[in-house]
Amino acid sequence: MKNVYLAGPFFDAEQIERIERMEQALTNNPTVASFFSPRSETCAEFEMGTREWAAATFKVDRDHINQADVVVAVIDYVDDFVDPGTAWEIGYANANQKPVILLKEKPNGSVNLMMAIPAHAVLLHVSDVAQYDFNEMPTSEWTGDMF
């Protein structure tokens, strides 16, 4: 069983709904020992938007990536706008030899090559995450367009 870090934006209703479905999928997956979703850690002891809050949030997220066995990243962005936080989490995980599994539910669009090429697997629906075998870690490449 694996410890998972869930990366992805949660700034609007659609993104929050997707992250909630991802959290449920990871909860239901029998090969997931535990997962961390950054939206669950608010660093409430600091005022949101302050330097102290930002530093604490960065540390919590980085520490959880370090503790994870694998990063699952939601990359449903509009056109070629990639959420910078998610992009950083993917890059940091790759730099630390953590496998990254991408979730791209939106059917249109391409994937940034800096995410697609190093991805261990690319899944196309949240239900795929619920059924993914994190023990065996099967691979799948992105076969669509890249930019």
mmCIF file with all atom_site columns, C-alpha atoms in Angstrom:
data_model
loop_
_atom_site.group_PDB
_atom_site.id
_atom_site.type_symbol
_atom_site.label_atom_id
_atom_site.label_alt_id
_atom_site.label_comp_id
_atom_site.label_asym_id
_atom_site.label_entity_id
_atom_site.label_seq_id
_atom_site.pdbx_PDB_ins_code
_atom_site.Cartn_x
_atom_site.Cartn_y
_atom_site.Cartn_z
_atom_site.occupancy
_atom_site.B_iso_or_equiv
_atom_site.pdbx_formal_charge
_atom_site.auth_seq_id
_atom_site.auth_comp_id
_atom_site.auth_asym_id
_atom_site.auth_atom_id
_atom_site.pdbx_PDB_model_num
ATOM 1   C CA . MET A 1 1   ? 0.000   0.000  0.000   1.00 0.00 ? 1   MET A CA 1
ATOM 2   C CA . LYS A 1 2   ? 1.238   3.458  -0.923  1.00 0.00 ? 2   LYS A CA 1
ATOM 3   C CA . ASN A 1 3   ? 1.184   6.913  0.583   1.00 0.00 ? 3   ASN A CA 1
ATOM 4   C CA . VAL A 1 4   ? -0.070  9.410  -1.993  1.00 0.00 ? 4   VAL A CA 1
ATOM 5   C CA . TYR A 1 5   ? 0.251   13.175 -2.348  1.00 0.00 ? 5   TYR A CA 1
ATOM 6   C CA . LEU A 1 6   ? -2.669  14.704 -4.261  1.00 0.00 ? 6   LEU A CA 1
ATOM 7   C CA . ALA A 1 7   ? -1.663  17.759 -6.303  1.00 0.00 ? 7   ALA A CA 1
ATOM 8   C CA . GLY A 1 8   ? -4.116  19.949 -8.145  1.00 0.00 ? 8   GLY A CA 1
ATOM 9   C CA . PRO A 1 9   ? -5.816  23.318 -8.115  1.00 0.00 ? 9   PRO A CA 1
ATOM 10  C CA . PHE A 1 10  ? -8.841  23.993 -5.911  1.00 0.00 ? 10  PHE A CA 1
ATOM 11  C CA . PHE A 1 11  ? -9.668  27.622 -6.619  1.00 0.00 ? 11  PHE A CA 1
ATOM 12  C CA . ASP A 1 12  ? -13.150 27.429 -8.141  1.00 0.00 ? 12  ASP A CA 1
ATOM 13  C CA . ALA A 1 13  ? -16.242 25.234 -7.811  1.00 0.00 ? 13  ALA A CA 1
ATOM 14  C CA . GLU A 1 14  ? -15.293 22.902 -10.692 1.00 0.00 ? 14  GLU A CA 1
ATOM 15  C CA . GLN A 1 15  ? -11.776 22.357 -9.349  1.00 0.00 ? 15  GLN A CA 1
ATOM 16  C CA . ILE A 1 16  ? -13.019 21.786 -5.791  1.00 0.00 ? 16  ILE A CA 1
ATOM 17  C CA . GLU A 1 17  ? -15.584 19.257 -7.023  1.00 0.00 ? 17  GLU A CA 1
ATOM 18  C CA . ARG A 1 18  ? -12.874 17.395 -8.944  1.00 0.00 ? 18  ARG A CA 1
ATOM 19  C CA . ILE A 1 19  ? -10.501 17.369 -5.963  1.00 0.00 ? 19  ILE A CA 1
ATOM 20  C CA . GLU A 1 20  ? -13.325 16.098 -3.728  1.00 0.00 ? 20  GLU A CA 1
ATOM 21  C CA . ARG A 1 21  ? -13.961 13.251 -6.198  1.00 0.00 ? 21  ARG A CA 1
ATOM 22  C CA . MET A 1 22  ? -10.211 12.522 -6.220  1.00 0.00 ? 22  MET A CA 1
ATOM 23  C CA . GLU A 1 23  ? -10.125 12.424 -2.419  1.00 0.00 ? 23  GLU A CA 1
ATOM 24  C CA . GLN A 1 24  ? -13.036 9.968  -2.442  1.00 0.00 ? 24  GLN A CA 1
ATOM 25  C CA . ALA A 1 25  ? -11.363 7.824  -5.127  1.00 0.00 ? 25  ALA A CA 1
ATOM 26  C CA . LEU A 1 26  ? -8.143  7.644  -3.092  1.00 0.00 ? 26  LEU A CA 1
ATOM 27  C CA . THR A 1 27  ? -10.141 6.847  0.066   1.00 0.00 ? 27  THR A CA 1
ATOM 28  C CA . ASN A 1 28  ? -11.867 3.968  -1.760  1.00 0.00 ? 28  ASN A CA 1
ATOM 29  C CA . ASN A 1 29  ? -8.704  2.588  -3.372  1.00 0.00 ? 29  ASN A CA 1
ATOM 30  C CA . PRO A 1 30  ? -7.538  -0.481 -1.405  1.00 0.00 ? 30  PRO A CA 1
ATOM 31  C CA . THR A 1 31  ? -3.912  -0.003 -2.520  1.00 0.00 ? 31  THR A CA 1
ATOM 32  C CA . VAL A 1 32  ? -3.681  3.463  -0.933  1.00 0.00 ? 32  VAL A CA 1
ATOM 33  C CA . ALA A 1 33  ? -2.503  3.411  2.686   1.00 0.00 ? 33  ALA A CA 1
ATOM 34  C CA . SER A 1 34  ? -3.022  7.147  3.116   1.00 0.00 ? 34  SER A CA 1
ATOM 35  C CA . PHE A 1 35  ? -3.089  10.346 1.121   1.00 0.00 ? 35  PHE A CA 1
ATOM 36  C CA . PHE A 1 36  ? -2.493  14.021 1.718   1.00 0.00 ? 36  PHE A CA 1
ATOM 37  C CA . SER A 1 37  ? -4.596  16.669 0.008   1.00 0.00 ? 37  SER A CA 1
ATOM 38  C CA . PRO A 1 38  ? -3.179  20.192 0.423   1.00 0.00 ? 38  PRO A CA 1
ATOM 39  C CA . ARG A 1 39  ? -6.682  21.620 0.594   1.00 0.00 ? 39  ARG A CA 1
ATOM 40  C CA . SER A 1 40  ? -7.075  19.856 3.965   1.00 0.00 ? 40  SER A CA 1
ATOM 41  C CA . GLU A 1 41  ? -4.213  21.832 5.547   1.00 0.00 ? 41  GLU A CA 1
ATOM 42  C CA . THR A 1 42  ? -5.025  25.510 5.915   1.00 0.00 ? 42  THR A CA 1
ATOM 43  C CA . CYS A 1 43  ? -2.230  26.577 8.308   1.00 0.00 ? 43  CYS A CA 1
ATOM 44  C CA . ALA A 1 44  ? -5.010  28.388 10.188  1.00 0.00 ? 44  ALA A CA 1
ATOM 45  C CA . GLU A 1 45  ? -2.617  29.571 12.900  1.00 0.00 ? 45  GLU A CA 1
ATOM 46  C CA . PHE A 1 46  ? -1.428  32.200 10.399  1.00 0.00 ? 46  PHE A CA 1
ATOM 47  C CA . GLU A 1 47  ? -3.394  34.871 8.581   1.00 0.00 ? 47  GLU A CA 1
ATOM 48  C CA . MET A 1 48  ? -4.050  33.709 5.019   1.00 0.00 ? 48  MET A CA 1
ATOM 49  C CA . GLY A 1 49  ? -1.975  35.599 2.491   1.00 0.00 ? 49  GLY A CA 1
ATOM 50  C CA . THR A 1 50  ? 0.787   36.600 4.895   1.00 0.00 ? 50  THR A CA 1
ATOM 51  C CA . ARG A 1 51  ? 4.409   35.608 4.409   1.00 0.00 ? 51  ARG A CA 1
ATOM 52  C CA . GLU A 1 52  ? 4.197   33.369 7.496   1.00 0.00 ? 52  GLU A CA 1
ATOM 53  C CA . TRP A 1 53  ? 1.150   31.579 6.118   1.00 0.00 ? 53  TRP A CA 1
ATOM 54  C CA . ALA A 1 54  ? 2.814   31.134 2.714   1.00 0.00 ? 54  ALA A CA 1
ATOM 55  C CA . ALA A 1 55  ? 6.024   29.766 4.261   1.00 0.00 ? 55  ALA A CA 1
ATOM 56  C CA . ALA A 1 56  ? 4.081   27.348 6.478   1.00 0.00 ? 56  ALA A CA 1
ATOM 57  C CA . THR A 1 57  ? 1.930   26.176 3.563   1.00 0.00 ? 57  THR A CA 1
ATOM 58  C CA . PHE A 1 58  ? 4.996   25.630 1.379   1.00 0.00 ? 58  PHE A CA 1
ATOM 59  C CA . LYS A 1 59  ? 6.733   23.626 4.128   1.00 0.00 ? 59  LYS A CA 1
ATOM 60  C CA . VAL A 1 60  ? 3.692   21.436 4.829   1.00 0.00 ? 60  VAL A CA 1
ATOM 61  C CA . ASP A 1 61  ? 3.228   20.637 1.145   1.00 0.00 ? 61  ASP A CA 1
ATOM 62  C CA . ARG A 1 62  ? 6.932   19.985 0.511   1.00 0.00 ? 62  ARG A CA 1
ATOM 63  C CA . ASP A 1 63  ? 7.187   17.755 3.603   1.00 0.00 ? 63  ASP A CA 1
ATOM 64  C CA . HIS A 1 64  ? 4.185   15.705 2.464   1.00 0.00 ? 64  HIS A CA 1
ATOM 65  C CA . ILE A 1 65  ? 5.648   15.243 -1.019  1.00 0.00 ? 65  ILE A CA 1
ATOM 66  C CA . ASN A 1 66  ? 8.871   14.059 0.645   1.00 0.00 ? 66  ASN A CA 1
ATOM 67  C CA . GLN A 1 67  ? 6.894   11.520 2.703   1.00 0.00 ? 67  GLN A CA 1
ATOM 68  C CA . ALA A 1 68  ? 4.796   10.280 -0.225  1.00 0.00 ? 68  ALA A CA 1
ATOM 69  C CA . ASP A 1 69  ? 5.540   7.226  -2.329  1.00 0.00 ? 69  ASP A CA 1
ATOM 70  C CA . VAL A 1 70  ? 3.765   8.702  -5.350  1.00 0.00 ? 70  VAL A CA 1
ATOM 71  C CA . VAL A 1 71  ? 2.222   12.009 -6.466  1.00 0.00 ? 71  VAL A CA 1
ATOM 72  C CA . VAL A 1 72  ? -1.132  12.064 -8.243  1.00 0.00 ? 72  VAL A CA 1
ATOM 73  C CA . ALA A 1 73  ? -1.607  15.371 -10.058 1.00 0.00 ? 73  ALA A CA 1
ATOM 74  C CA . VAL A 1 74  ? -4.760  16.815 -11.605 1.00 0.00 ? 74  VAL A CA 1
ATOM 75  C CA . ILE A 1 75  ? -3.773  18.705 -14.758 1.00 0.00 ? 75  ILE A CA 1
ATOM 76  C CA . ASP A 1 76  ? -7.123  19.873 -16.114 1.00 0.00 ? 76  ASP A CA 1
ATOM 77  C CA . TYR A 1 77  ? -6.233  23.350 -17.223 1.00 0.00 ? 77  TYR A CA 1
ATOM 78  C CA . VAL A 1 78  ? -7.639  25.726 -19.812 1.00 0.00 ? 78  VAL A CA 1
ATOM 79  C CA . ASP A 1 79  ? -5.723  26.118 -23.086 1.00 0.00 ? 79  ASP A CA 1
ATOM 80  C CA . ASP A 1 80  ? -2.053  26.111 -22.115 1.00 0.00 ? 80  ASP A CA 1
ATOM 81  C CA . PHE A 1 81  ? -2.458  27.686 -18.662 1.00 0.00 ? 81  PHE A CA 1
ATOM 82  C CA . VAL A 1 82  ? -1.037  25.277 -16.124 1.00 0.00 ? 82  VAL A CA 1
ATOM 83  C CA . ASP A 1 83  ? -1.641  25.875 -12.423 1.00 0.00 ? 83  ASP A CA 1
ATOM 84  C CA . PRO A 1 84  ? 1.814   26.971 -11.208 1.00 0.00 ? 84  PRO A CA 1
ATOM 85  C CA . GLY A 1 85  ? 1.501   25.238 -7.838  1.00 0.00 ? 85  GLY A CA 1
ATOM 86  C CA . THR A 1 86  ? 0.618   21.920 -9.436  1.00 0.00 ? 86  THR A CA 1
ATOM 87  C CA . ALA A 1 87  ? 3.436   22.337 -11.968 1.00 0.00 ? 87  ALA A CA 1
ATOM 88  C CA . TRP A 1 88  ? 5.886   22.939 -9.109  1.00 0.00 ? 88  TRP A CA 1
ATOM 89  C CA . GLU A 1 89  ? 4.641   19.887 -7.205  1.00 0.00 ? 89  GLU A CA 1
ATOM 90  C CA . ILE A 1 90  ? 5.092   17.719 -10.308 1.00 0.00 ? 90  ILE A CA 1
ATOM 91  C CA . GLY A 1 91  ? 8.589   19.083 -10.929 1.00 0.00 ? 91  GLY A CA 1
ATOM 92  C CA . TYR A 1 92  ? 9.628   18.680 -7.286  1.00 0.00 ? 92  TYR A CA 1
ATOM 93  C CA . ALA A 1 93  ? 8.345   15.097 -7.228  1.00 0.00 ? 93  ALA A CA 1
ATOM 94  C CA . ASN A 1 94  ? 10.248  14.295 -10.432 1.00 0.00 ? 94  ASN A CA 1
ATOM 95  C CA . ALA A 1 95  ? 13.433  15.879 -9.087  1.00 0.00 ? 95  ALA A CA 1
ATOM 96  C CA . ASN A 1 96  ? 13.120  13.636 -6.040  1.00 0.00 ? 96  ASN A CA 1
ATOM 97  C CA . GLN A 1 97  ? 12.485  10.460 -8.072  1.00 0.00 ? 97  GLN A CA 1
ATOM 98  C CA . LYS A 1 98  ? 8.846   10.171 -6.992  1.00 0.00 ? 98  LYS A CA 1
ATOM 99  C CA . PRO A 1 99  ? 6.593   8.668  -9.649  1.00 0.00 ? 99  PRO A CA 1
ATOM 100 C CA . VAL A 1 100 ? 3.898   11.051 -10.868 1.00 0.00 ? 100 VAL A CA 1
ATOM 101 C CA . ILE A 1 101 ? 0.511   9.925  -12.099 1.00 0.00 ? 101 ILE A CA 1
ATOM 102 C CA . LEU A 1 102 ? -1.396  12.545 -14.048 1.00 0.00 ? 102 LEU A CA 1
ATOM 103 C CA . LEU A 1 103 ? -5.173  12.833 -14.168 1.00 0.00 ? 103 LEU A CA 1
ATOM 104 C CA . LYS A 1 104 ? -6.509  14.619 -17.250 1.00 0.00 ? 104 LYS A CA 1
ATOM 105 C CA . GLU A 1 105 ? -10.281 14.382 -17.333 1.00 0.00 ? 105 GLU A CA 1
ATOM 106 C CA . LYS A 1 106 ? -11.068 17.175 -19.775 1.00 0.00 ? 106 LYS A CA 1
ATOM 107 C CA . PRO A 1 107 ? -11.053 15.568 -23.234 1.00 0.00 ? 107 PRO A CA 1
ATOM 108 C CA . ASN A 1 108 ? -9.778  18.535 -25.200 1.00 0.00 ? 108 ASN A CA 1
ATOM 109 C CA . GLY A 1 109 ? -6.372  20.083 -25.211 1.00 0.00 ? 109 GLY A CA 1
ATOM 110 C CA . SER A 1 110 ? -2.804  19.041 -25.073 1.00 0.00 ? 110 SER A CA 1
ATOM 111 C CA . VAL A 1 111 ? -0.420  18.388 -22.191 1.00 0.00 ? 111 VAL A CA 1
ATOM 112 C CA . ASN A 1 112 ? 2.746   20.284 -21.461 1.00 0.00 ? 112 ASN A CA 1
ATOM 113 C CA . LEU A 1 113 ? 5.691   18.087 -22.461 1.00 0.00 ? 113 LEU A CA 1
ATOM 114 C CA . MET A 1 114 ? 7.412   18.747 -19.111 1.00 0.00 ? 114 MET A CA 1
ATOM 115 C CA . MET A 1 115 ? 4.507   16.901 -17.486 1.00 0.00 ? 115 MET A CA 1
ATOM 116 C CA . ALA A 1 116 ? 3.687   14.317 -20.139 1.00 0.00 ? 116 ALA A CA 1
ATOM 117 C CA . ILE A 1 117 ? 7.171   12.911 -20.773 1.00 0.00 ? 117 ILE A CA 1
ATOM 118 C CA . PRO A 1 118 ? 8.192   12.132 -17.173 1.00 0.00 ? 118 PRO A CA 1
ATOM 119 C CA . ALA A 1 119 ? 4.691   10.964 -16.125 1.00 0.00 ? 119 ALA A CA 1
ATOM 120 C CA . HIS A 1 120 ? 4.620   7.400  -14.863 1.00 0.00 ? 120 HIS A CA 1
ATOM 121 C CA . ALA A 1 121 ? 1.003   7.072  -15.956 1.00 0.00 ? 121 ALA A CA 1
ATOM 122 C CA . VAL A 1 122 ? -1.762  9.251  -17.382 1.00 0.00 ? 122 VAL A CA 1
ATOM 123 C CA . LEU A 1 123 ? -5.321  8.496  -16.294 1.00 0.00 ? 123 LEU A CA 1
ATOM 124 C CA . LEU A 1 124 ? -8.389  9.987  -17.934 1.00 0.00 ? 124 LEU A CA 1
ATOM 125 C CA . HIS A 1 125 ? -11.094 9.718  -15.280 1.00 0.00 ? 125 HIS A CA 1
ATOM 126 C CA . VAL A 1 126 ? -11.329 9.869  -11.511 1.00 0.00 ? 126 VAL A CA 1
ATOM 127 C CA . SER A 1 127 ? -12.766 6.333  -11.547 1.00 0.00 ? 127 SER A CA 1
ATOM 128 C CA . ASP A 1 128 ? -9.416  5.200  -13.002 1.00 0.00 ? 128 ASP A CA 1
ATOM 129 C CA . VAL A 1 129 ? -7.741  6.521  -9.842  1.00 0.00 ? 129 VAL A CA 1
ATOM 130 C CA . ALA A 1 130 ? -10.136 4.552  -7.638  1.00 0.00 ? 130 ALA A CA 1
ATOM 131 C CA . GLN A 1 131 ? -9.172  1.360  -9.512  1.00 0.00 ? 131 GLN A CA 1
ATOM 132 C CA . TYR A 1 132 ? -5.464  2.059  -10.097 1.00 0.00 ? 132 TYR A CA 1
ATOM 133 C CA . ASP A 1 133 ? -3.118  -0.503 -8.538  1.00 0.00 ? 133 ASP A CA 1
ATOM 134 C CA . PHE A 1 134 ? -0.656  1.629  -6.586  1.00 0.00 ? 134 PHE A CA 1
ATOM 135 C CA . ASN A 1 135 ? 1.214   -1.530 -5.557  1.00 0.00 ? 135 ASN A CA 1
ATOM 136 C CA . GLU A 1 136 ? 1.956   -2.660 -9.113  1.00 0.00 ? 136 GLU A CA 1
ATOM 137 C CA . MET A 1 137 ? 2.111   0.885  -10.551 1.00 0.00 ? 137 MET A CA 1
ATOM 138 C CA . PRO A 1 138 ? 1.269   0.096  -14.206 1.00 0.00 ? 138 PRO A CA 1
ATOM 139 C CA . THR A 1 139 ? 2.539   2.661  -16.686 1.00 0.00 ? 139 THR A CA 1
ATOM 140 C CA . SER A 1 140 ? 0.643   4.456  -19.438 1.00 0.00 ? 140 SER A CA 1
ATOM 141 C CA . GLU A 1 141 ? 1.922   7.240  -21.666 1.00 0.00 ? 141 GLU A CA 1
ATOM 142 C CA . TRP A 1 142 ? 0.131   10.349 -22.820 1.00 0.00 ? 142 TRP A CA 1
ATOM 143 C CA . THR A 1 143 ? -0.601  9.790  -26.508 1.00 0.00 ? 143 THR A CA 1
ATOM 144 C CA . GLY A 1 144 ? -2.250  13.109 -27.303 1.00 0.00 ? 144 GLY A CA 1
ATOM 145 C CA . ASP A 1 145 ? -0.786  16.417 -28.390 1.00 0.00 ? 145 ASP A CA 1
ATOM 146 C CA . MET A 1 146 ? 1.948   18.099 -26.385 1.00 0.00 ? 146 MET A CA 1
ATOM 147 C CA . PHE A 1 147 ? 3.167   21.654 -26.237 1.00 0.00 ? 147 PHE A CA 1
#
